[in-house]
Short mmCIF file of N, CA and C in Angstrom, two decimals:
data_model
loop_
_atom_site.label_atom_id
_atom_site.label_comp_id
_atom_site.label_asym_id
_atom_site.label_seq_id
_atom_site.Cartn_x
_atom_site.Cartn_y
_atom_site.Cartn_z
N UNK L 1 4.70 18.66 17.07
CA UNK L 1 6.03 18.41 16.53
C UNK L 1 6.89 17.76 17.61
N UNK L 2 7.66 16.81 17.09
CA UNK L 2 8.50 15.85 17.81
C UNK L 2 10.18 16.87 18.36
N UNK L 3 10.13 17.16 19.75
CA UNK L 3 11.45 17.92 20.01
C UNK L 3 12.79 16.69 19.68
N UNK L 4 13.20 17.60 19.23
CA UNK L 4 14.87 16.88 18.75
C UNK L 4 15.80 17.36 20.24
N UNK L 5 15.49 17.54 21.20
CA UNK L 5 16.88 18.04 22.39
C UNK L 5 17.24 16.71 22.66
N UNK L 6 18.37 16.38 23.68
CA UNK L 6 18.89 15.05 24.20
C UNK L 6 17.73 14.32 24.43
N UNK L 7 17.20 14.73 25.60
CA UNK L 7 16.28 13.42 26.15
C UNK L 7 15.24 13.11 25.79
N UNK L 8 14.38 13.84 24.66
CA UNK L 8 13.63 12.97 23.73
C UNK L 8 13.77 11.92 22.45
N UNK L 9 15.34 12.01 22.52
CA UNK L 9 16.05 11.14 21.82
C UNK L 9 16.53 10.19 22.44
N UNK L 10 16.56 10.74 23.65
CA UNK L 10 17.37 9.27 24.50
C UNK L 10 16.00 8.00 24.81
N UNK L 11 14.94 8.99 24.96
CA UNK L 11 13.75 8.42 25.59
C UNK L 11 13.41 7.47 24.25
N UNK L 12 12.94 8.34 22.92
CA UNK L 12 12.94 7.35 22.38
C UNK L 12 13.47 6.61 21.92
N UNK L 13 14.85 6.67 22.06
CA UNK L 13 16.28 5.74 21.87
C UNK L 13 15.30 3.98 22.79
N UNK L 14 15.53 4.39 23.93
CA UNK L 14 14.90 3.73 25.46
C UNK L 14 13.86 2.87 24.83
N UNK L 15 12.88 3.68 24.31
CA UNK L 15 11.49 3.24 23.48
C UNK L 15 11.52 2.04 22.56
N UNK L 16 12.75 2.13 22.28
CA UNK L 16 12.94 0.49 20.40
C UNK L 16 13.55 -0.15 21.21
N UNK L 17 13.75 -0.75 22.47
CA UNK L 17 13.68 -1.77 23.42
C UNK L 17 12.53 -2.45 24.06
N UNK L 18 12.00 -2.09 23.80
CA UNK L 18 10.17 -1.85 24.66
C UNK L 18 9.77 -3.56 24.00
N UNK L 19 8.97 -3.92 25.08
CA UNK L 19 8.29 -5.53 24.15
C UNK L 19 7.30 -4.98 23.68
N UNK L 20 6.42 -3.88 23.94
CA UNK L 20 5.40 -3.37 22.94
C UNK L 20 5.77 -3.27 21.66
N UNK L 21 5.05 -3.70 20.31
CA UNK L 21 5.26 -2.95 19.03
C UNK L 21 4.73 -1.93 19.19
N UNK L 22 3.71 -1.68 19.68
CA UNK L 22 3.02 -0.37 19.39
C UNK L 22 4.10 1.09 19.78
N UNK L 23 4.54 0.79 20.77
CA UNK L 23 5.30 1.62 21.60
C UNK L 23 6.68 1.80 20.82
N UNK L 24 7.55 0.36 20.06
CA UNK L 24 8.30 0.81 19.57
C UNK L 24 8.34 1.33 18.44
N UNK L 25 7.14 1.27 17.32
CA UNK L 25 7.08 1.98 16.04
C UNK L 25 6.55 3.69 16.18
N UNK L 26 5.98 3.70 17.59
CA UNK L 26 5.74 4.87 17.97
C UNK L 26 7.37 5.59 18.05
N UNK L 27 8.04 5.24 18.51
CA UNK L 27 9.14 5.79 18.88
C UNK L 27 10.50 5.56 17.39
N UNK L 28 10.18 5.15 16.65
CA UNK L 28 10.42 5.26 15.40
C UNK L 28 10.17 5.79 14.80
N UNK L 29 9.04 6.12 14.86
CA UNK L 29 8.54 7.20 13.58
C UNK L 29 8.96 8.79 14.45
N UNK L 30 8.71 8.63 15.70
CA UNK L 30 9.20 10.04 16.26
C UNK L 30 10.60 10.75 15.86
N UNK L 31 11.48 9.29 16.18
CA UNK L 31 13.01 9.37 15.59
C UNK L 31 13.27 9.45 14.36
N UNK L 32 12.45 9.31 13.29
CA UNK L 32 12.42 9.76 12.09
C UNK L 32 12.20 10.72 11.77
N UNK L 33 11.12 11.52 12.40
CA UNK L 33 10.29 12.74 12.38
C UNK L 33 12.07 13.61 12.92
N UNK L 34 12.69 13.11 14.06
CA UNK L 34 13.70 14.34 14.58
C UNK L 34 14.85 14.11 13.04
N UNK L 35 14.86 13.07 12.63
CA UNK L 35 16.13 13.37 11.78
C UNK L 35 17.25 12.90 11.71
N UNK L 36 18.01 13.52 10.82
CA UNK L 36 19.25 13.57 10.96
C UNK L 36 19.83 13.46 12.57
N UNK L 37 19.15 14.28 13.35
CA UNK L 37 19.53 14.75 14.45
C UNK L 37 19.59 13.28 15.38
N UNK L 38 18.69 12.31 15.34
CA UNK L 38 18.70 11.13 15.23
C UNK L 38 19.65 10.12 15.25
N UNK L 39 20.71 10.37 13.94
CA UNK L 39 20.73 9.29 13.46
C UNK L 39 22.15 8.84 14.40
N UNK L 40 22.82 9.94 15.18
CA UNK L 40 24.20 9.21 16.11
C UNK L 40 23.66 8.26 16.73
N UNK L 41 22.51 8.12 17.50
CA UNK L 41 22.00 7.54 18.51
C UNK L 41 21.09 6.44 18.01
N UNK L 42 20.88 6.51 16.58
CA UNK L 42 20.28 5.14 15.99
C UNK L 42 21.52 4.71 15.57
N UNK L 43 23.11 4.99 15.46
CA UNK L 43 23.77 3.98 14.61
C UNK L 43 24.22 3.70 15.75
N UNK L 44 24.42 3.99 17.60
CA UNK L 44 24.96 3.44 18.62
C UNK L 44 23.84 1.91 18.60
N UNK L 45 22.72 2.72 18.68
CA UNK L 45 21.64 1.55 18.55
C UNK L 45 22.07 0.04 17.93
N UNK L 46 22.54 0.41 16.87
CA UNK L 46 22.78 -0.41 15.78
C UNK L 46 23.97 -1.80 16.06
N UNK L 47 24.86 -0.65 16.73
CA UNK L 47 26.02 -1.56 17.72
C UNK L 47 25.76 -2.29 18.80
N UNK L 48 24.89 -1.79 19.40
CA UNK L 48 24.59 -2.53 21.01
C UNK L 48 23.30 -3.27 21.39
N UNK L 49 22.18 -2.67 20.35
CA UNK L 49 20.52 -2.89 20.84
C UNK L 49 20.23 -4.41 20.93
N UNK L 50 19.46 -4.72 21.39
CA UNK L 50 18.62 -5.85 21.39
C UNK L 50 17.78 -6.01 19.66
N UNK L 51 17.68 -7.42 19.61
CA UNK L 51 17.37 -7.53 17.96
C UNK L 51 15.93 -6.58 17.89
N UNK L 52 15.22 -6.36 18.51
CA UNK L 52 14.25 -5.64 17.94
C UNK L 52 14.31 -4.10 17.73
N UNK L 53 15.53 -3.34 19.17
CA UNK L 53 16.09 -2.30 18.92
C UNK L 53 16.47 -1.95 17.84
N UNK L 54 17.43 -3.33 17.67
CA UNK L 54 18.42 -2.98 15.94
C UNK L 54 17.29 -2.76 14.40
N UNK L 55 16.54 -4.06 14.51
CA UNK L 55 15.59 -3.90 13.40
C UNK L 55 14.85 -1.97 13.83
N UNK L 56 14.69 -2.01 14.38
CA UNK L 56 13.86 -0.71 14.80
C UNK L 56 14.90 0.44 14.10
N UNK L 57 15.77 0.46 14.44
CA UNK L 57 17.37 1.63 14.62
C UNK L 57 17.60 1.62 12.82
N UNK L 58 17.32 0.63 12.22
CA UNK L 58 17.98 0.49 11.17
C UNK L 58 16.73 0.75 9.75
N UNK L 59 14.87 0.14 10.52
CA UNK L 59 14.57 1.01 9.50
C UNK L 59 14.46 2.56 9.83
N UNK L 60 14.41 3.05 10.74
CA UNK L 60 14.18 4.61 10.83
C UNK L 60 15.83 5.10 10.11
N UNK L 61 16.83 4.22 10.03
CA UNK L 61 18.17 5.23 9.29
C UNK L 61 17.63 4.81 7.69
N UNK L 62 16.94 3.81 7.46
CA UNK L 62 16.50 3.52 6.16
C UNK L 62 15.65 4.86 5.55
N UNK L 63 14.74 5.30 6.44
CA UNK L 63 13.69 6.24 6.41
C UNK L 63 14.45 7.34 6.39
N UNK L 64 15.40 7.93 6.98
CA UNK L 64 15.92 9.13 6.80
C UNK L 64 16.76 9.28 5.63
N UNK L 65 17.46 8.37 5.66
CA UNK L 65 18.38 8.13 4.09
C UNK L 65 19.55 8.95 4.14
N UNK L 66 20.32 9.38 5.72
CA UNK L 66 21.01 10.58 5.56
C UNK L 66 22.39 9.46 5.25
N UNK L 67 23.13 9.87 4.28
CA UNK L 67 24.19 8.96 3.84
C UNK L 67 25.57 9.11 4.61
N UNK L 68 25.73 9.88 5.80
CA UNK L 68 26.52 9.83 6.34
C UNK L 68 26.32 8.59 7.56
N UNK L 69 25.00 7.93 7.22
CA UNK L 69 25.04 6.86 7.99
C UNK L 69 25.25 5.18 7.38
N UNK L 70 25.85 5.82 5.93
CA UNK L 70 26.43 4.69 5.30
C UNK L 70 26.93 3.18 6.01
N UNK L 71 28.28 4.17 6.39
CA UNK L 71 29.43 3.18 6.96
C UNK L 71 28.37 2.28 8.10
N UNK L 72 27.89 2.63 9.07
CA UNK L 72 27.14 1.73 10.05
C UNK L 72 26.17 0.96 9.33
N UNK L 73 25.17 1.17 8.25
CA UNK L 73 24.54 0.63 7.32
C UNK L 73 25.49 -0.73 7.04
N UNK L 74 26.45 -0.44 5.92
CA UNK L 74 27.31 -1.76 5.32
C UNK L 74 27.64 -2.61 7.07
N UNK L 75 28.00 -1.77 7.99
CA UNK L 75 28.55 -2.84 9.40
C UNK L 75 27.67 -3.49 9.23
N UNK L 76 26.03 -3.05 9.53
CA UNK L 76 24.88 -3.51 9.60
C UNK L 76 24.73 -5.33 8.91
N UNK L 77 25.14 -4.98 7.48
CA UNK L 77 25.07 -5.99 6.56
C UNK L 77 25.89 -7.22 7.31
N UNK L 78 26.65 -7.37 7.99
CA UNK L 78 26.72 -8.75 9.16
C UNK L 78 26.48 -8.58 9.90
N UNK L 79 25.40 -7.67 10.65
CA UNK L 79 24.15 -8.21 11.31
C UNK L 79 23.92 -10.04 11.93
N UNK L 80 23.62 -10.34 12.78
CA UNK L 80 23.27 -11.75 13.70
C UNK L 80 21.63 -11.78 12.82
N UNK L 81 21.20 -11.10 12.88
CA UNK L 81 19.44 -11.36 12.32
C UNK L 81 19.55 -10.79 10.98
N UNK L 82 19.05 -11.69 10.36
CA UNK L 82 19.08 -11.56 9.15
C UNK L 82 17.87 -10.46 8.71
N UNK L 83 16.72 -9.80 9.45
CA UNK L 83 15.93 -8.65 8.72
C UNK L 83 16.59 -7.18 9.04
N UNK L 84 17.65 -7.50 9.79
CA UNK L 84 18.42 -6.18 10.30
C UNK L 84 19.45 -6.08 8.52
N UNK L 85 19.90 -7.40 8.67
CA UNK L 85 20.92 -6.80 7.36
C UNK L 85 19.97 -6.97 6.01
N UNK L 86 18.86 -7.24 5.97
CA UNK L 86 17.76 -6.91 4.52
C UNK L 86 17.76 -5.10 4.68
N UNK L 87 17.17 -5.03 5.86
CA UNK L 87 16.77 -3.45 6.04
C UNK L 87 18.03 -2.86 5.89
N UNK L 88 19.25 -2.60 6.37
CA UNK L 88 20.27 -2.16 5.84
C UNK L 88 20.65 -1.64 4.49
N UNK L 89 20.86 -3.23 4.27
CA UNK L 89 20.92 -3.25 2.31
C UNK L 89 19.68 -2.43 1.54
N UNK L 90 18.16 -2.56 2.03
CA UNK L 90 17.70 -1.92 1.42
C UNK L 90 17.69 -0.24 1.93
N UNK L 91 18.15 0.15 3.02
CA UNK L 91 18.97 1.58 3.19
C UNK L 91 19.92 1.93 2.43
N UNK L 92 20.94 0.75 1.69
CA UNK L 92 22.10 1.32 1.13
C UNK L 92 21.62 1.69 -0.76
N UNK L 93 20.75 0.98 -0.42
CA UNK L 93 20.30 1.10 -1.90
C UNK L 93 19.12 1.97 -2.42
N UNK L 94 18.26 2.69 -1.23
CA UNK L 94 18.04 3.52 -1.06
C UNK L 94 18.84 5.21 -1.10
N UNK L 95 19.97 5.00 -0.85
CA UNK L 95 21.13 6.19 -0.83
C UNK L 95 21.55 6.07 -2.05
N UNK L 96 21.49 4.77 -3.10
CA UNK L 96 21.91 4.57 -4.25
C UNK L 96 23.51 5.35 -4.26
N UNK L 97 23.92 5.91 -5.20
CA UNK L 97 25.65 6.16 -4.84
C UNK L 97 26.27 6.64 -3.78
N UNK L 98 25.37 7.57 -3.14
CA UNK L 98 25.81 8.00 -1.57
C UNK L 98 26.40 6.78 -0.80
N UNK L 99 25.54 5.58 -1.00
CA UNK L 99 25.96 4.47 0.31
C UNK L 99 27.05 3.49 -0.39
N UNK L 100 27.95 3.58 -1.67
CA UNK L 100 28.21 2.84 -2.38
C UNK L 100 29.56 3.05 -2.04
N UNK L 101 30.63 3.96 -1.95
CA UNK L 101 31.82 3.61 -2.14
C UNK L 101 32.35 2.64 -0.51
N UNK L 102 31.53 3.46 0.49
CA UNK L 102 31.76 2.72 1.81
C UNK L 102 31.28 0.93 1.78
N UNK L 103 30.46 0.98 0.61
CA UNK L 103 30.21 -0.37 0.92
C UNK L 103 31.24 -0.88 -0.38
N UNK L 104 31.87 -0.85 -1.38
CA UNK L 104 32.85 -0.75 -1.95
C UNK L 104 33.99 -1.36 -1.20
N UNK L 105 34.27 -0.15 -0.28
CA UNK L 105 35.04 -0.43 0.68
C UNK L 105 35.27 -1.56 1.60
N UNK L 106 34.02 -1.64 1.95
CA UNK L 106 34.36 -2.96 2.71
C UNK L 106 34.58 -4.15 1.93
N UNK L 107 33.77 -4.47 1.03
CA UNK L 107 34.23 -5.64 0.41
C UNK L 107 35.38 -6.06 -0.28
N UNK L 108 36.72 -4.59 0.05
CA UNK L 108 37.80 -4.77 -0.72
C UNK L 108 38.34 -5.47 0.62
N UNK L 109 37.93 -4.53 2.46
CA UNK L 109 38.93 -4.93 3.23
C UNK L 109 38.46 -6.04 3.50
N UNK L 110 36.77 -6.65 3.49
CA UNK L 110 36.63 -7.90 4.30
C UNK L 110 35.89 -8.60 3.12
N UNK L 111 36.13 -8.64 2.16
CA UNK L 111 35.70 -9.95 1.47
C UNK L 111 35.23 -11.08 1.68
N UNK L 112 35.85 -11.60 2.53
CA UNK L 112 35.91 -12.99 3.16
C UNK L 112 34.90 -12.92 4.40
N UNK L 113 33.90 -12.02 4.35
CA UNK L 113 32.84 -12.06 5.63
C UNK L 113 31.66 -12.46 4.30
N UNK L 114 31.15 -13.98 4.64
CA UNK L 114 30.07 -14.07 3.71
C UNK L 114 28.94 -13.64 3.38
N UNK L 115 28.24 -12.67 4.99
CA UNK L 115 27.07 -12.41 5.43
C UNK L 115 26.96 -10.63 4.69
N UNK L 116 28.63 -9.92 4.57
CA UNK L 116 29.05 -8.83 4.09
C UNK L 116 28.69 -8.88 2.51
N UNK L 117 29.01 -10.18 1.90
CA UNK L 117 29.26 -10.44 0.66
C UNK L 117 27.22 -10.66 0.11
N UNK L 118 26.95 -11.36 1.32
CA UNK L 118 25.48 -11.49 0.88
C UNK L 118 24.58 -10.00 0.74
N UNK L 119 24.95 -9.49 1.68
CA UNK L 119 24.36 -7.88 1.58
C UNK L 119 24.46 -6.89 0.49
N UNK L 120 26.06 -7.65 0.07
CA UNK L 120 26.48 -6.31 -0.96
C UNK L 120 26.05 -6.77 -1.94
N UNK L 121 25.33 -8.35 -2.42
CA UNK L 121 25.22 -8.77 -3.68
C UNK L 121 23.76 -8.12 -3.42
N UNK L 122 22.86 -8.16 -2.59
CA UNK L 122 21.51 -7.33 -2.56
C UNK L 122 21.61 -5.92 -3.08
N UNK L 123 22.62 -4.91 -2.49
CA UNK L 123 22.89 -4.41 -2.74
C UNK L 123 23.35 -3.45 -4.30
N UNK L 124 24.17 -4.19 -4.81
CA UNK L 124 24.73 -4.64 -5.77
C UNK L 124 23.85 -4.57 -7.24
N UNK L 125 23.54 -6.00 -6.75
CA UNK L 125 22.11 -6.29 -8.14
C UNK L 125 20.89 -5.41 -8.12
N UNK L 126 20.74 -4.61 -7.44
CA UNK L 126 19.59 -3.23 -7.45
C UNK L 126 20.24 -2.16 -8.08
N UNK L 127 21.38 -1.59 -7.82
CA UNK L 127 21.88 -0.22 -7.94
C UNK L 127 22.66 -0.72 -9.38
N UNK L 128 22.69 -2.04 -10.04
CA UNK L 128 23.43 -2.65 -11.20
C UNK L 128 22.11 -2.19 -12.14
N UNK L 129 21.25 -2.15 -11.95
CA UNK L 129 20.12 -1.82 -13.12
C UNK L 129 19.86 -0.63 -13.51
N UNK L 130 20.71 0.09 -13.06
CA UNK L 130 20.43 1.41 -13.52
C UNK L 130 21.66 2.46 -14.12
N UNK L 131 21.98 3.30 -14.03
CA UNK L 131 22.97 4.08 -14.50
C UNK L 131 24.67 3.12 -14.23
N UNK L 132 24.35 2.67 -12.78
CA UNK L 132 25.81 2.50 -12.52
C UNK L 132 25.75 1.10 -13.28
N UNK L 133 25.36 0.31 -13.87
CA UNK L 133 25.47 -0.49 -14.42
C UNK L 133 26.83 -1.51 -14.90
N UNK L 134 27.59 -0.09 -15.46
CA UNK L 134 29.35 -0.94 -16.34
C UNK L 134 30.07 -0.33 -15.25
N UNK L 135 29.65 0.23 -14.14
CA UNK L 135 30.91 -0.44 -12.72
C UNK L 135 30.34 -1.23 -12.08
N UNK L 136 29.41 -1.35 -11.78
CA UNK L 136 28.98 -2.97 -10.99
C UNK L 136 28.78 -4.01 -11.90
N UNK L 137 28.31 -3.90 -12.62
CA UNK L 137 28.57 -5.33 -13.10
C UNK L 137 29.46 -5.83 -13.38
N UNK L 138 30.79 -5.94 -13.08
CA UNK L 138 32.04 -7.01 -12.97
C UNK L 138 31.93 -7.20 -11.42
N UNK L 139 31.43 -6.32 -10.38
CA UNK L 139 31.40 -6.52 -9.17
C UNK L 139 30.11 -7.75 -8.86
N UNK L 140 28.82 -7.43 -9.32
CA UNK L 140 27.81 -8.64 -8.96
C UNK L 140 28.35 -9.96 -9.69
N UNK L 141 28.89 -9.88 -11.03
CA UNK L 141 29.52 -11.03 -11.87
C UNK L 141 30.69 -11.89 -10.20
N UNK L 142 31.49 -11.50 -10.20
CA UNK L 142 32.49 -11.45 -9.05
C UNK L 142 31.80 -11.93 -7.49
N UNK L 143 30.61 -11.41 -6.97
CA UNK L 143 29.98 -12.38 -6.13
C UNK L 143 29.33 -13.16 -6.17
N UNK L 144 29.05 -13.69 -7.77
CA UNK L 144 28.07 -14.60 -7.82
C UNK L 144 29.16 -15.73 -8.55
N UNK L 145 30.32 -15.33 -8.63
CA UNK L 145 31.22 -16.03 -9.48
C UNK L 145 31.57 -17.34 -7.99
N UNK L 146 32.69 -18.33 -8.84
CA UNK L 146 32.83 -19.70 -8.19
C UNK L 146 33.66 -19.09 -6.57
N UNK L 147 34.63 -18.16 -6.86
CA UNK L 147 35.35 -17.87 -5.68
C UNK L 147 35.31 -16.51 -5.70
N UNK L 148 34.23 -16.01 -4.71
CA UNK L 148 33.98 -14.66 -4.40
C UNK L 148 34.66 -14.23 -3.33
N UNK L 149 35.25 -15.11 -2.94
CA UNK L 149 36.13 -14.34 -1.33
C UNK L 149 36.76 -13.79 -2.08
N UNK L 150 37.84 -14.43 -3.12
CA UNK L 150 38.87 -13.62 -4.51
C UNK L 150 38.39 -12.32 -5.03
N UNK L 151 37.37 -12.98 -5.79
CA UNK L 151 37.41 -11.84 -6.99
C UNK L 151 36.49 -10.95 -6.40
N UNK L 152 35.57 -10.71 -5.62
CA UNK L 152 35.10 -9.71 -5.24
C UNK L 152 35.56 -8.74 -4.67
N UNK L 153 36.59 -8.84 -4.14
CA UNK L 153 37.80 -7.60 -3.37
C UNK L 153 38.28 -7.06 -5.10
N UNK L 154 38.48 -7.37 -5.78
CA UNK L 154 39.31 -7.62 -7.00
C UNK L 154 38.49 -6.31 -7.51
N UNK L 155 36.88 -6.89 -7.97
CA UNK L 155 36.43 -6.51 -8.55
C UNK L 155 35.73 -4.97 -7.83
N UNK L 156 35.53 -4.47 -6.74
CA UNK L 156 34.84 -3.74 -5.70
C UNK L 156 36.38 -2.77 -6.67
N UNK L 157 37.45 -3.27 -5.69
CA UNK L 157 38.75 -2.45 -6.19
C UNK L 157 38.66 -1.36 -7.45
N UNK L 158 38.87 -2.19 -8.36
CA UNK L 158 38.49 -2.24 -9.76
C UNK L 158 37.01 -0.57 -9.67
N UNK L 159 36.05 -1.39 -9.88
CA UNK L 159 34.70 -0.04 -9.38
C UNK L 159 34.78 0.95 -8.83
N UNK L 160 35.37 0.64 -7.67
CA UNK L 160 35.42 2.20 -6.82
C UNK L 160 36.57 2.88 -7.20
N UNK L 161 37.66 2.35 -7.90
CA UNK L 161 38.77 3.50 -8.71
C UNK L 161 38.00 4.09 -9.89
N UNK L 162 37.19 3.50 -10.91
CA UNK L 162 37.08 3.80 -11.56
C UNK L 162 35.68 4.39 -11.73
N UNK L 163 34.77 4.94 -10.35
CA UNK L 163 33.97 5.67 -9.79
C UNK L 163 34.87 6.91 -9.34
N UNK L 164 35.55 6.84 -8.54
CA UNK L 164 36.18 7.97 -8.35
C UNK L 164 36.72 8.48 -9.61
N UNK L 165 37.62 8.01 -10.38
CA UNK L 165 38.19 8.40 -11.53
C UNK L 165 36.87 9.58 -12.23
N UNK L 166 36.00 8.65 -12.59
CA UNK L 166 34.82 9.74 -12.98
C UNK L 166 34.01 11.12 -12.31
N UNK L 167 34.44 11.19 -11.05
CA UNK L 167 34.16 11.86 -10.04
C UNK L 167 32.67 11.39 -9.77
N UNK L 168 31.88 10.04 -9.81
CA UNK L 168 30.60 9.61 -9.27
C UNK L 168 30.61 9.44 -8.16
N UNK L 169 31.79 8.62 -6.93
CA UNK L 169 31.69 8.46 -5.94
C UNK L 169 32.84 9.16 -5.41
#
């Protein structure tokens, strides 16, 4: 069994820097194996790492699914490398409503980040096929519409009142 104390977290924190793959999926799956316990030190990851750190940091928070690692998830989604913000999005949609009002959220305050807007439409059009269906869909309509910097704040707005209203999110 993988110890969860500081410095086997720091170590394998240390580890998803490594030019080995071998070494860094080793140290991923360890950091998955600790947890939750994990996941402060994979979402610092997330802020500072080197691109293979980050891809690394972001599927092991995918793998844990603990939804208090939402908010760094959606940051995630403007991501510089584009498999950091796939893996994200498919973390947020993995949490399915857990990861939804924070990402809600952002697209009311930053709309106008396109790389934000691309994530949340991944996002979005997955978690739209299922139950949540008649609150996102004016929201995916809205990023796929002519002027989504607009109506997607509009429409996110719109959803997440009327998620809360229901007590879903």
């Amino acid at each position: 069994m993988v110890g969860t104390d500081n410095s086997s977290i720091k170590t394998m924190i240390a580890a998803l820097s490594s030019h080995d793959d071998g070494e860094r999926v080793r140290a991923r799956h360890a950091l998955m194996a600790m947890g939750k316990a994990a996941c402060p030190s994979l979402v610092e990851v997330l802020k500072e790492g080197e691109d293979h750190a980050r891809w690394e940091a972001v599927k092991a928070l995918d793998e844990i699914g603990d939804p208090a690692t939402a908010p760094a998830l959606v940051k995630a989604l403007k991501d510089e490398m584009f498999d950091v913000r796939w893996m994200a999005a498919e973390g947020l949609i993995r949490m399915n409503i857990k990861g939804l009002k924070p990402l809600l959220q952002a697209l009311i305050d930053q709309g106008e980040s396109d790389l934000l807007r691309e994530g949340a439409h991944h996002v979005i059009h997955d978690l739209a096929k299922g139950e949540l269906k008649k609150y996102l869909a004016p929201v995916l309509a809205a990023l796929e519409d002519i002027a989504p910097r607009v109506e997607a704040p509009v429409a996110a707005y719109h959803a997440l009142e009327m998620l809360e209203k229901t007590k879903i999110c």
